[in-house]
PDB file of C-alpha atoms in Angstrom:
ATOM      1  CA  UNK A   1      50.108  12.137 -33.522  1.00 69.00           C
ATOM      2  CA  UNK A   2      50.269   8.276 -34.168  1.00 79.00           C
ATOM      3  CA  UNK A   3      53.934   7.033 -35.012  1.00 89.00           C
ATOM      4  CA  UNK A   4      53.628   6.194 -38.452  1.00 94.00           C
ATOM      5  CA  UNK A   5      51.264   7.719 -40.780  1.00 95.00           C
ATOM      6  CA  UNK A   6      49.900   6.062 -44.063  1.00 94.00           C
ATOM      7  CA  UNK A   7      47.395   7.476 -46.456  1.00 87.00           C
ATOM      8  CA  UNK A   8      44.650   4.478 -46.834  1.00 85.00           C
ATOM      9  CA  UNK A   9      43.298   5.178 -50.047  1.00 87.00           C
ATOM     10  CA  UNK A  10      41.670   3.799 -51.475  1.00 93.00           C
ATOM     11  CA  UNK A  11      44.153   3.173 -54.460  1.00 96.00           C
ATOM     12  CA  UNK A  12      43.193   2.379 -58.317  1.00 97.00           C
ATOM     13  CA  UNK A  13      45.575   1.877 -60.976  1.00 97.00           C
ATOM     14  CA  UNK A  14      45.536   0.168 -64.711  1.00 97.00           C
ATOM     15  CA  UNK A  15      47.267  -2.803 -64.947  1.00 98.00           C
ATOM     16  CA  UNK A  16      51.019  -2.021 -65.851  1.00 98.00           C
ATOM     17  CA  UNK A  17      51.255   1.356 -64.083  1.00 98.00           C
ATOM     18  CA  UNK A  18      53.562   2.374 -61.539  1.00 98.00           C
ATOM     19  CA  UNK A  19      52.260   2.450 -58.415  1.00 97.00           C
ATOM     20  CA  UNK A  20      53.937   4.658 -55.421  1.00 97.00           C
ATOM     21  CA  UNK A  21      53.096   3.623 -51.619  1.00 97.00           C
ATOM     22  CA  UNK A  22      54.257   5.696 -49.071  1.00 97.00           C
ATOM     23  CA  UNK A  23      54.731   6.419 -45.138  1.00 97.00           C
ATOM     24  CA  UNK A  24      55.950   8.886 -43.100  1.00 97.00           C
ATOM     25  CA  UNK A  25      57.241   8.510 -38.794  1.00 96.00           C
ATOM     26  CA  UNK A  26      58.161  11.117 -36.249  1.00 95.00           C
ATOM     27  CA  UNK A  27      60.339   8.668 -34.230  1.00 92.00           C
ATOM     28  CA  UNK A  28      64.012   9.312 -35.437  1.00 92.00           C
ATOM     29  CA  UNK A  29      65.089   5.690 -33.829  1.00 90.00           C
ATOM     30  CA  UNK A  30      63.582   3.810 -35.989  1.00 92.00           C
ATOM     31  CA  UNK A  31      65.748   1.483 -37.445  1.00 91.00           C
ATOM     32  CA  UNK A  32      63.804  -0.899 -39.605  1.00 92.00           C
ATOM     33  CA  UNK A  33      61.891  -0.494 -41.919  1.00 94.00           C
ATOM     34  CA  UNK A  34      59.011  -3.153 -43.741  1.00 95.00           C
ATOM     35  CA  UNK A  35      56.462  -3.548 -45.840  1.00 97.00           C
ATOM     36  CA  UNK A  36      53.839  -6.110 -45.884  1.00 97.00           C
ATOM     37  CA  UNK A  37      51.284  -7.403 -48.352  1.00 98.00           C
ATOM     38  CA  UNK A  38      47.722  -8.395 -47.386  1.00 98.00           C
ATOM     39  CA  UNK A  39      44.849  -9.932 -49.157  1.00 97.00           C
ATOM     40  CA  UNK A  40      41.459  -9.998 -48.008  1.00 95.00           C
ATOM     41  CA  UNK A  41      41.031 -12.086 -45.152  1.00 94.00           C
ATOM     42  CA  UNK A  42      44.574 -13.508 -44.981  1.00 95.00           C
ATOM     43  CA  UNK A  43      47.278 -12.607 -42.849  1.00 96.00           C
ATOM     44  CA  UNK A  44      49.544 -10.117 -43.990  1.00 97.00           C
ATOM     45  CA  UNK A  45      53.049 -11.249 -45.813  1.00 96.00           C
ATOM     46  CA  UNK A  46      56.388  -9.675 -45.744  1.00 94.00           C
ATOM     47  CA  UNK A  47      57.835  -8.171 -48.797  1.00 95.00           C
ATOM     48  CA  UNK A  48      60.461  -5.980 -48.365  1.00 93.00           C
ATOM     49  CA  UNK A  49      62.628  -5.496 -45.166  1.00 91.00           C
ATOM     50  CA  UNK A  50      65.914  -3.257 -45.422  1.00 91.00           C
ATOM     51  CA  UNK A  51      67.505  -1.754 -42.621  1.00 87.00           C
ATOM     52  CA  UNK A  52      68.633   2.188 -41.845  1.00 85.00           C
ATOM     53  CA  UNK A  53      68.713   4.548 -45.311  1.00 85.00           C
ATOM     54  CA  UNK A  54      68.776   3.494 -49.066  1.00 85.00           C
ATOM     55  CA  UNK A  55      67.172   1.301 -51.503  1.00 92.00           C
ATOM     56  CA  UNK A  56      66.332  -2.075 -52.215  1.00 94.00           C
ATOM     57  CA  UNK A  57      65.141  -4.145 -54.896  1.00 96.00           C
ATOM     58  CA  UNK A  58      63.627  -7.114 -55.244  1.00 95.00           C
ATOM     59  CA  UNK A  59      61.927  -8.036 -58.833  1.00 96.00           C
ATOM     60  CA  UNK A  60      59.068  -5.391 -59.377  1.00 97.00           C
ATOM     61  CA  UNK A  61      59.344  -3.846 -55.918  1.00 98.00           C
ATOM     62  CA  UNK A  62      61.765  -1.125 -54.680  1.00 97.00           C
ATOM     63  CA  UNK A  63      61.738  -0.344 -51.236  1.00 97.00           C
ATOM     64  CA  UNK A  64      63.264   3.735 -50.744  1.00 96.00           C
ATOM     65  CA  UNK A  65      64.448   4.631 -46.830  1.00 96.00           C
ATOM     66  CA  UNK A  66      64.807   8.499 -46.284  1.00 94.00           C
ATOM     67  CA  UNK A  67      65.791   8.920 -42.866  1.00 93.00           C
ATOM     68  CA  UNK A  68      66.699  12.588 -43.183  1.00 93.00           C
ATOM     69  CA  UNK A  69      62.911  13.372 -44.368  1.00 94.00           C
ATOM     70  CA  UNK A  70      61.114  10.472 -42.143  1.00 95.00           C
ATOM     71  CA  UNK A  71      59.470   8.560 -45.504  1.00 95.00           C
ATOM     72  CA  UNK A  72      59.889   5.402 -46.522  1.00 97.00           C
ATOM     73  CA  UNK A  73      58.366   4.413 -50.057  1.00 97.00           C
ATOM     74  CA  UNK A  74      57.700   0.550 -51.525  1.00 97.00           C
ATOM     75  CA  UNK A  75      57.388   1.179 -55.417  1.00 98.00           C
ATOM     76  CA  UNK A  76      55.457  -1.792 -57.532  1.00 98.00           C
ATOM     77  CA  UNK A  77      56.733  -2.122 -61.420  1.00 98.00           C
ATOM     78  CA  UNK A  78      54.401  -3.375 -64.015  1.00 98.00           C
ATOM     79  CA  UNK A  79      51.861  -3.556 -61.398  1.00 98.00           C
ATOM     80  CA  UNK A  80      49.884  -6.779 -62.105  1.00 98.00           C
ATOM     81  CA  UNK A  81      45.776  -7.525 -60.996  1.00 98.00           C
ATOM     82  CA  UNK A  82      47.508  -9.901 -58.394  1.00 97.00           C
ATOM     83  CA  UNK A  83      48.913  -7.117 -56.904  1.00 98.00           C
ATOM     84  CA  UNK A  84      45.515  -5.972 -55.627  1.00 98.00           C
ATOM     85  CA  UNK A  85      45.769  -5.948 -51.995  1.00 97.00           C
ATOM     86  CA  UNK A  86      46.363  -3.933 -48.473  1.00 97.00           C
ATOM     87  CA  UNK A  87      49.928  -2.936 -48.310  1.00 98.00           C
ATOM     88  CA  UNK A  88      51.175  -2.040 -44.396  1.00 97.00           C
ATOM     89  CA  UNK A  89      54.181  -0.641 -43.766  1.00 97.00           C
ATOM     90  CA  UNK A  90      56.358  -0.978 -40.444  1.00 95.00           C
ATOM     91  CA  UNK A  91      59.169  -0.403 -38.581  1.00 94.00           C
ATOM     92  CA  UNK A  92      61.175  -0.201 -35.624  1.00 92.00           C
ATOM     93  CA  UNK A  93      63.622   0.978 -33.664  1.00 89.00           C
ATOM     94  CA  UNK A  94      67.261  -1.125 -33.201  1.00 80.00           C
ATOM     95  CA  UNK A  95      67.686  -3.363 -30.871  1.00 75.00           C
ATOM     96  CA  UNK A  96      66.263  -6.306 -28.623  1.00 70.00           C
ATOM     97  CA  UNK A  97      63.800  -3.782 -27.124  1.00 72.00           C
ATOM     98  CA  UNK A  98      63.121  -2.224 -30.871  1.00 73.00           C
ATOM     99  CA  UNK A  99      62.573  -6.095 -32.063  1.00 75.00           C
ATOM    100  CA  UNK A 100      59.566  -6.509 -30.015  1.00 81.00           C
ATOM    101  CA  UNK A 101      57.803  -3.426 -30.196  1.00 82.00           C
ATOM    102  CA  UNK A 102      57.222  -2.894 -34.201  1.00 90.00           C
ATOM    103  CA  UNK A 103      54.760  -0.043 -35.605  1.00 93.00           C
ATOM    104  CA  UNK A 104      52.942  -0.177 -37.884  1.00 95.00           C
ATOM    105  CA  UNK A 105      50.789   2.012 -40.555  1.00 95.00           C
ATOM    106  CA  UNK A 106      46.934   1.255 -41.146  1.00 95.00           C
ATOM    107  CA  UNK A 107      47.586   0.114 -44.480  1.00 95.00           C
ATOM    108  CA  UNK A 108      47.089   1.589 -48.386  1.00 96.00           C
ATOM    109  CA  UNK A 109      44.252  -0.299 -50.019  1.00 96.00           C
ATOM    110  CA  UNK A 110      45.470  -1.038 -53.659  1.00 97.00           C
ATOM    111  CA  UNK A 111      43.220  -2.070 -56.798  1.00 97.00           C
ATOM    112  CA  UNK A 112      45.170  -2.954 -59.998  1.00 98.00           C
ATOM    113  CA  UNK A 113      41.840  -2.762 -63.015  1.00 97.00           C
ATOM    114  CA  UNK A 114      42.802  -4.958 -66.320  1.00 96.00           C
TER     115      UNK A 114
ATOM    116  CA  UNK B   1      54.503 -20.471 -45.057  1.00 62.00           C
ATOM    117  CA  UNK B   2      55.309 -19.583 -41.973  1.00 71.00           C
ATOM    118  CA  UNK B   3      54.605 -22.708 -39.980  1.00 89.00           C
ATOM    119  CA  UNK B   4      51.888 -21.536 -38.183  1.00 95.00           C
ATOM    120  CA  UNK B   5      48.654 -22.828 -37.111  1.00 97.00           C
ATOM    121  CA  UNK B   6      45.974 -20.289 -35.332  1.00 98.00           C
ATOM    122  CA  UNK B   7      42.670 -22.237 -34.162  1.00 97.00           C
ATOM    123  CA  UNK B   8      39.945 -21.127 -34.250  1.00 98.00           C
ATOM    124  CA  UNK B   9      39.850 -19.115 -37.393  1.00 97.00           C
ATOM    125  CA  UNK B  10      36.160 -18.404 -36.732  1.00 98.00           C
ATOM    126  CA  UNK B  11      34.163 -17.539 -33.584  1.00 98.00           C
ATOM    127  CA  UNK B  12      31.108 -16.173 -32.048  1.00 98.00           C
ATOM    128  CA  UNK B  13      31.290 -15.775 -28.694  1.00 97.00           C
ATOM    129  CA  UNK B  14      28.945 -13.876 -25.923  1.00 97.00           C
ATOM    130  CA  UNK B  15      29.949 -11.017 -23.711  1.00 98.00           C
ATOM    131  CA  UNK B  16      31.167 -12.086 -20.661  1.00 97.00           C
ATOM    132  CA  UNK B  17      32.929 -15.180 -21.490  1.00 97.00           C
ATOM    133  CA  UNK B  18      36.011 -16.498 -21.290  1.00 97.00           C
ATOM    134  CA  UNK B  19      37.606 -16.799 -24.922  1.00 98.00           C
ATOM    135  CA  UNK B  20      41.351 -18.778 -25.279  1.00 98.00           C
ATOM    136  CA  UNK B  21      42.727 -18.498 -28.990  1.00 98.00           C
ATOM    137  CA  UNK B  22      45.728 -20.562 -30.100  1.00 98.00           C
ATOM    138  CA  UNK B  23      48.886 -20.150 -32.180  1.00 98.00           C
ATOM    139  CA  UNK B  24      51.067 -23.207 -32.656  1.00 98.00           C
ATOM    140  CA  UNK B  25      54.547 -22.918 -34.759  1.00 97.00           C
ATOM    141  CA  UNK B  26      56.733 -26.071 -35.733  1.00 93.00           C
ATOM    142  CA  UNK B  27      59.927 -24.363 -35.950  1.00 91.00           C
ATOM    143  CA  UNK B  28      60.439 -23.928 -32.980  1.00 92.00           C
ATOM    144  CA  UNK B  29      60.973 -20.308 -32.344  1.00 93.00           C
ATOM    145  CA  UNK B  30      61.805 -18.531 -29.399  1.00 93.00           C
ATOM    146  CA  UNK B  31      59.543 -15.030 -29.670  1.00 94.00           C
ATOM    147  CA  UNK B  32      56.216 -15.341 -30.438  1.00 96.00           C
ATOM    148  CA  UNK B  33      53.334 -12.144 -30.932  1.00 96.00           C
ATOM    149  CA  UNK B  34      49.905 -11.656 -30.449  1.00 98.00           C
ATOM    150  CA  UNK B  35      48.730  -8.724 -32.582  1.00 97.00           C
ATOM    151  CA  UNK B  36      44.953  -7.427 -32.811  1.00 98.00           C
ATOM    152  CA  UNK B  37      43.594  -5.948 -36.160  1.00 97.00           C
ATOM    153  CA  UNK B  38      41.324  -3.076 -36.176  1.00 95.00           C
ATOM    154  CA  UNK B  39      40.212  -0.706 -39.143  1.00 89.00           C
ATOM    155  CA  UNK B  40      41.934   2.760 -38.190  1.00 86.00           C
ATOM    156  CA  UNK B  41      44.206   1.321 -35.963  1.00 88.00           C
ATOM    157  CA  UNK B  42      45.778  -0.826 -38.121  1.00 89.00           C
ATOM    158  CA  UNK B  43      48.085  -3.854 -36.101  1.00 95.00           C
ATOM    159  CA  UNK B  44      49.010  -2.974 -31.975  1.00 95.00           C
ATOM    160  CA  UNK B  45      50.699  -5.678 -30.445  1.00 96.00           C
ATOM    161  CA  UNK B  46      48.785  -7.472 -27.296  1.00 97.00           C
ATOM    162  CA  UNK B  47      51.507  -9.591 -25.935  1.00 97.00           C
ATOM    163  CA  UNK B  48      54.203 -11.011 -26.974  1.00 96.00           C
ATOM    164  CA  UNK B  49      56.876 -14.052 -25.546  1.00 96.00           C
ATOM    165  CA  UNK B  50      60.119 -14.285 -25.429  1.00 93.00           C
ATOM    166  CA  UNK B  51      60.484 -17.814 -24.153  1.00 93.00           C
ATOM    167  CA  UNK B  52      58.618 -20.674 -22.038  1.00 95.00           C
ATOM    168  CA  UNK B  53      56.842 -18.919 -19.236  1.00 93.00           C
ATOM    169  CA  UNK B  54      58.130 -15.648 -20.595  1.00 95.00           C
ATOM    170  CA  UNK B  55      55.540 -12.982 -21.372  1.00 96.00           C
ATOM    171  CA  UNK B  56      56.004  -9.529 -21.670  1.00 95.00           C
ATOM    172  CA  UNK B  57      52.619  -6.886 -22.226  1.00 96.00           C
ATOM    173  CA  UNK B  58      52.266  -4.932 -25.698  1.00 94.00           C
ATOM    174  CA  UNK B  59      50.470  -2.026 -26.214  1.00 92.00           C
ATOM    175  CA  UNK B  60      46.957  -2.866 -25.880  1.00 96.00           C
ATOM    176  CA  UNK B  61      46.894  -5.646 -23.300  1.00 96.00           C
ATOM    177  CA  UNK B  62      44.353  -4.516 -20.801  1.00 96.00           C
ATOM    178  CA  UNK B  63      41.545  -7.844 -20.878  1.00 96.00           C
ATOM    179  CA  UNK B  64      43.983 -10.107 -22.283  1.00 98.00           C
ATOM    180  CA  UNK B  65      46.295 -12.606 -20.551  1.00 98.00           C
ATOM    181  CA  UNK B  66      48.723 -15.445 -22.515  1.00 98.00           C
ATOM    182  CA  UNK B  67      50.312 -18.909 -21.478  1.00 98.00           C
ATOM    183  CA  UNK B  68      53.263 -20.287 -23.025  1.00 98.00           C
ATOM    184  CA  UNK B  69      53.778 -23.736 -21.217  1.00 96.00           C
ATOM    185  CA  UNK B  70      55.820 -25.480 -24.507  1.00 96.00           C
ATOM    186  CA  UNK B  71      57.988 -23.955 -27.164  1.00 96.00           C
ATOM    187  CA  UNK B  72      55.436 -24.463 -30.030  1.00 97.00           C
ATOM    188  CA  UNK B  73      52.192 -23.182 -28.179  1.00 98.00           C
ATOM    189  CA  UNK B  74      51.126 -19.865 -27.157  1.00 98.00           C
ATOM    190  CA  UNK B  75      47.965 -18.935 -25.933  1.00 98.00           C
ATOM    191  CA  UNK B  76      45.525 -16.112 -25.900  1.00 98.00           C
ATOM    192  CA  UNK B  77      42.882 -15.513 -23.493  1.00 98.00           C
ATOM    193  CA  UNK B  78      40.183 -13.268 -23.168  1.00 97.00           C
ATOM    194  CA  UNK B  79      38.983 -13.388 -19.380  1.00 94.00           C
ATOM    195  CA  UNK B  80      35.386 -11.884 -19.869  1.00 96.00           C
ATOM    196  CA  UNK B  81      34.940 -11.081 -23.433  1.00 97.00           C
ATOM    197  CA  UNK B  82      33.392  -7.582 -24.189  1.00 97.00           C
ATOM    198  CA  UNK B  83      32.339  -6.427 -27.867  1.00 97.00           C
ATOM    199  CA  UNK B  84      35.528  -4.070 -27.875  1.00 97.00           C
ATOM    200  CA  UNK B  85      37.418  -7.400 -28.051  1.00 98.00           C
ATOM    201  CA  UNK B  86      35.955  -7.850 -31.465  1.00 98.00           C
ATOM    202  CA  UNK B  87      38.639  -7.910 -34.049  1.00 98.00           C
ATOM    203  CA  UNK B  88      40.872 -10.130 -35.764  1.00 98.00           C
ATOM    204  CA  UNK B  89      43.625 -11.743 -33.872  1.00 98.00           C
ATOM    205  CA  UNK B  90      47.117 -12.726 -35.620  1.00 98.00           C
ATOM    206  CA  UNK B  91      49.719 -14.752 -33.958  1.00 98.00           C
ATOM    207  CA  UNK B  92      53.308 -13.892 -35.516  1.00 96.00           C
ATOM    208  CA  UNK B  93      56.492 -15.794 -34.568  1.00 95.00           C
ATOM    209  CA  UNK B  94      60.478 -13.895 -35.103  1.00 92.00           C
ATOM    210  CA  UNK B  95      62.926 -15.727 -36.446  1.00 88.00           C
ATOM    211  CA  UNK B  96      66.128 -15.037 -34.858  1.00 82.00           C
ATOM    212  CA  UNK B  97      68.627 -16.588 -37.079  1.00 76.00           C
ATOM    213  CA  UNK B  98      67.941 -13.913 -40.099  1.00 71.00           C
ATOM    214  CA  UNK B  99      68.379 -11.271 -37.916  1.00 68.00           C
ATOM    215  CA  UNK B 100      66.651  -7.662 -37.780  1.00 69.00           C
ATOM    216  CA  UNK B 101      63.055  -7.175 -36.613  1.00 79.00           C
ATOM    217  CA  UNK B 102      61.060  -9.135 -39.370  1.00 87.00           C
ATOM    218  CA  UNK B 103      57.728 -10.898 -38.194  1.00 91.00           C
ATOM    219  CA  UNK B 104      56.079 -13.775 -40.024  1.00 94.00           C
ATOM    220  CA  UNK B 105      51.937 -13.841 -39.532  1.00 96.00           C
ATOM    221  CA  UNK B 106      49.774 -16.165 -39.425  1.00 97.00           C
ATOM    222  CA  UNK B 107      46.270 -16.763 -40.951  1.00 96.00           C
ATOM    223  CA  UNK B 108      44.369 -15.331 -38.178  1.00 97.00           C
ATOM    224  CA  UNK B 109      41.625 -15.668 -36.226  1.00 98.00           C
ATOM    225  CA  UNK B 110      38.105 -13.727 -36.734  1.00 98.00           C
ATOM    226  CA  UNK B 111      36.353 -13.072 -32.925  1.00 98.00           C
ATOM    227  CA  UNK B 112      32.979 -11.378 -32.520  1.00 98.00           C
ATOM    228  CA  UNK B 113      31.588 -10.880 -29.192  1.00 98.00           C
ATOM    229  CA  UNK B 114      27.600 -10.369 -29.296  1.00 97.00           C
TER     230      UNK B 114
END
């Protein structure tokens, strides 16, 4: 069983929908928790980082930790054709050691049709 | 912009030869990644550093070695390059002063072994 699962779509939305990425882990250490943004041939980008349970917003995106269930979401708003990409999620346990050993998922492939 | 600079971003190289991809940063931080990209396997980290002449092994390091003689460069070699050790390559530096486990990519460089 790899450490963090991610369905990889492929994903196709109309522009404006809501679109819901997810993940789920088995490692209960994990600590930190991001998601990354990548377009074709590029390297991915961070977008959201938040650390332990809760949420977190940032403009059209809303990162959701669930500890207690293992899931961590990224929600996109008003989801735009520029939005089109691979979105990889990752995380890690605390810590110096947790710092440089981060796990990732294979990534959600997301299409956003105007 | 992360301030890094991967060269080459292209190669074709034959089996059995010795292959040395390079990440430079100008910010001058202290850990530095090598990650390898692979459809279904999504990122696994090759080696990382946490300092000049400090290396540490990642998951999938077996054919790989690195070099970090200055702050700014750090170096990935593939000793005798077999088509398994086709993939894309990112560098990725950590930034220690924001804290928690976030990783900044670069571009990346494309390597197929014929």
């Amino acid at each position: 069983q790899k450490e963090v699962e991610q369905d990889p779509g492929p994903l196709s939305v109309p522009e404006g929908a809501i679109v819901s990425l997810n993940c789920t882990y088995s490692n209960s250490a994990f600590q930190y928790f991001m998601w990354y943004r990548q377009y074709s041939r590029k390297g991915p980008e961070l977008l959201m980082y938040t650390y332990s349970s809760g949420n977190k917003e940032d403009g059209r995106f809303t990162a959701q930790v669930d500890k207690s269930s293992k899931y961590i979401s990224l929600f996109i708003r008003d989801s735009q054709p520029s939005d089109s990409a691979t979105y990889l999620c990752a995380m890690s346990p605390g810590g110096i050691t947790g710092a440089n050993n981060l796990f990732f998922g294979t990534g959600t492939r997301l299409t956003v049709i105007p | 912009d992360a301030g890094i600079t991967q060269s080459p971003r292209h190669k074709v190289t034959e089996t059995g030869t010795p292959v040395t991809l390079r990440c430079h940063q100008t910010e001058n931080h202290r850990y530095m990644y090598w990650y390898r990209q692979d459809p279904g396997h999504g990122l696994r980290l090759i080696h990382y550093s946490y300092g000049v002449k400090d290396t540490d092994k990642g998951e999938v390091s077996d054919g790989y070695s690195v070099s970090r003689s200055k702050t700014e460069d750090f170096l990935l070699t593939l000793e005798s390059a077999t088509s398994s050790q086709t993939s894309v390559y990112f560098c990725a530096i950590r930034p220690e002063s924001l804290g928690g486990n976030t990783i900044y990519f670069g571009e990346g460089s494309w390597l197929t072994v014929v």
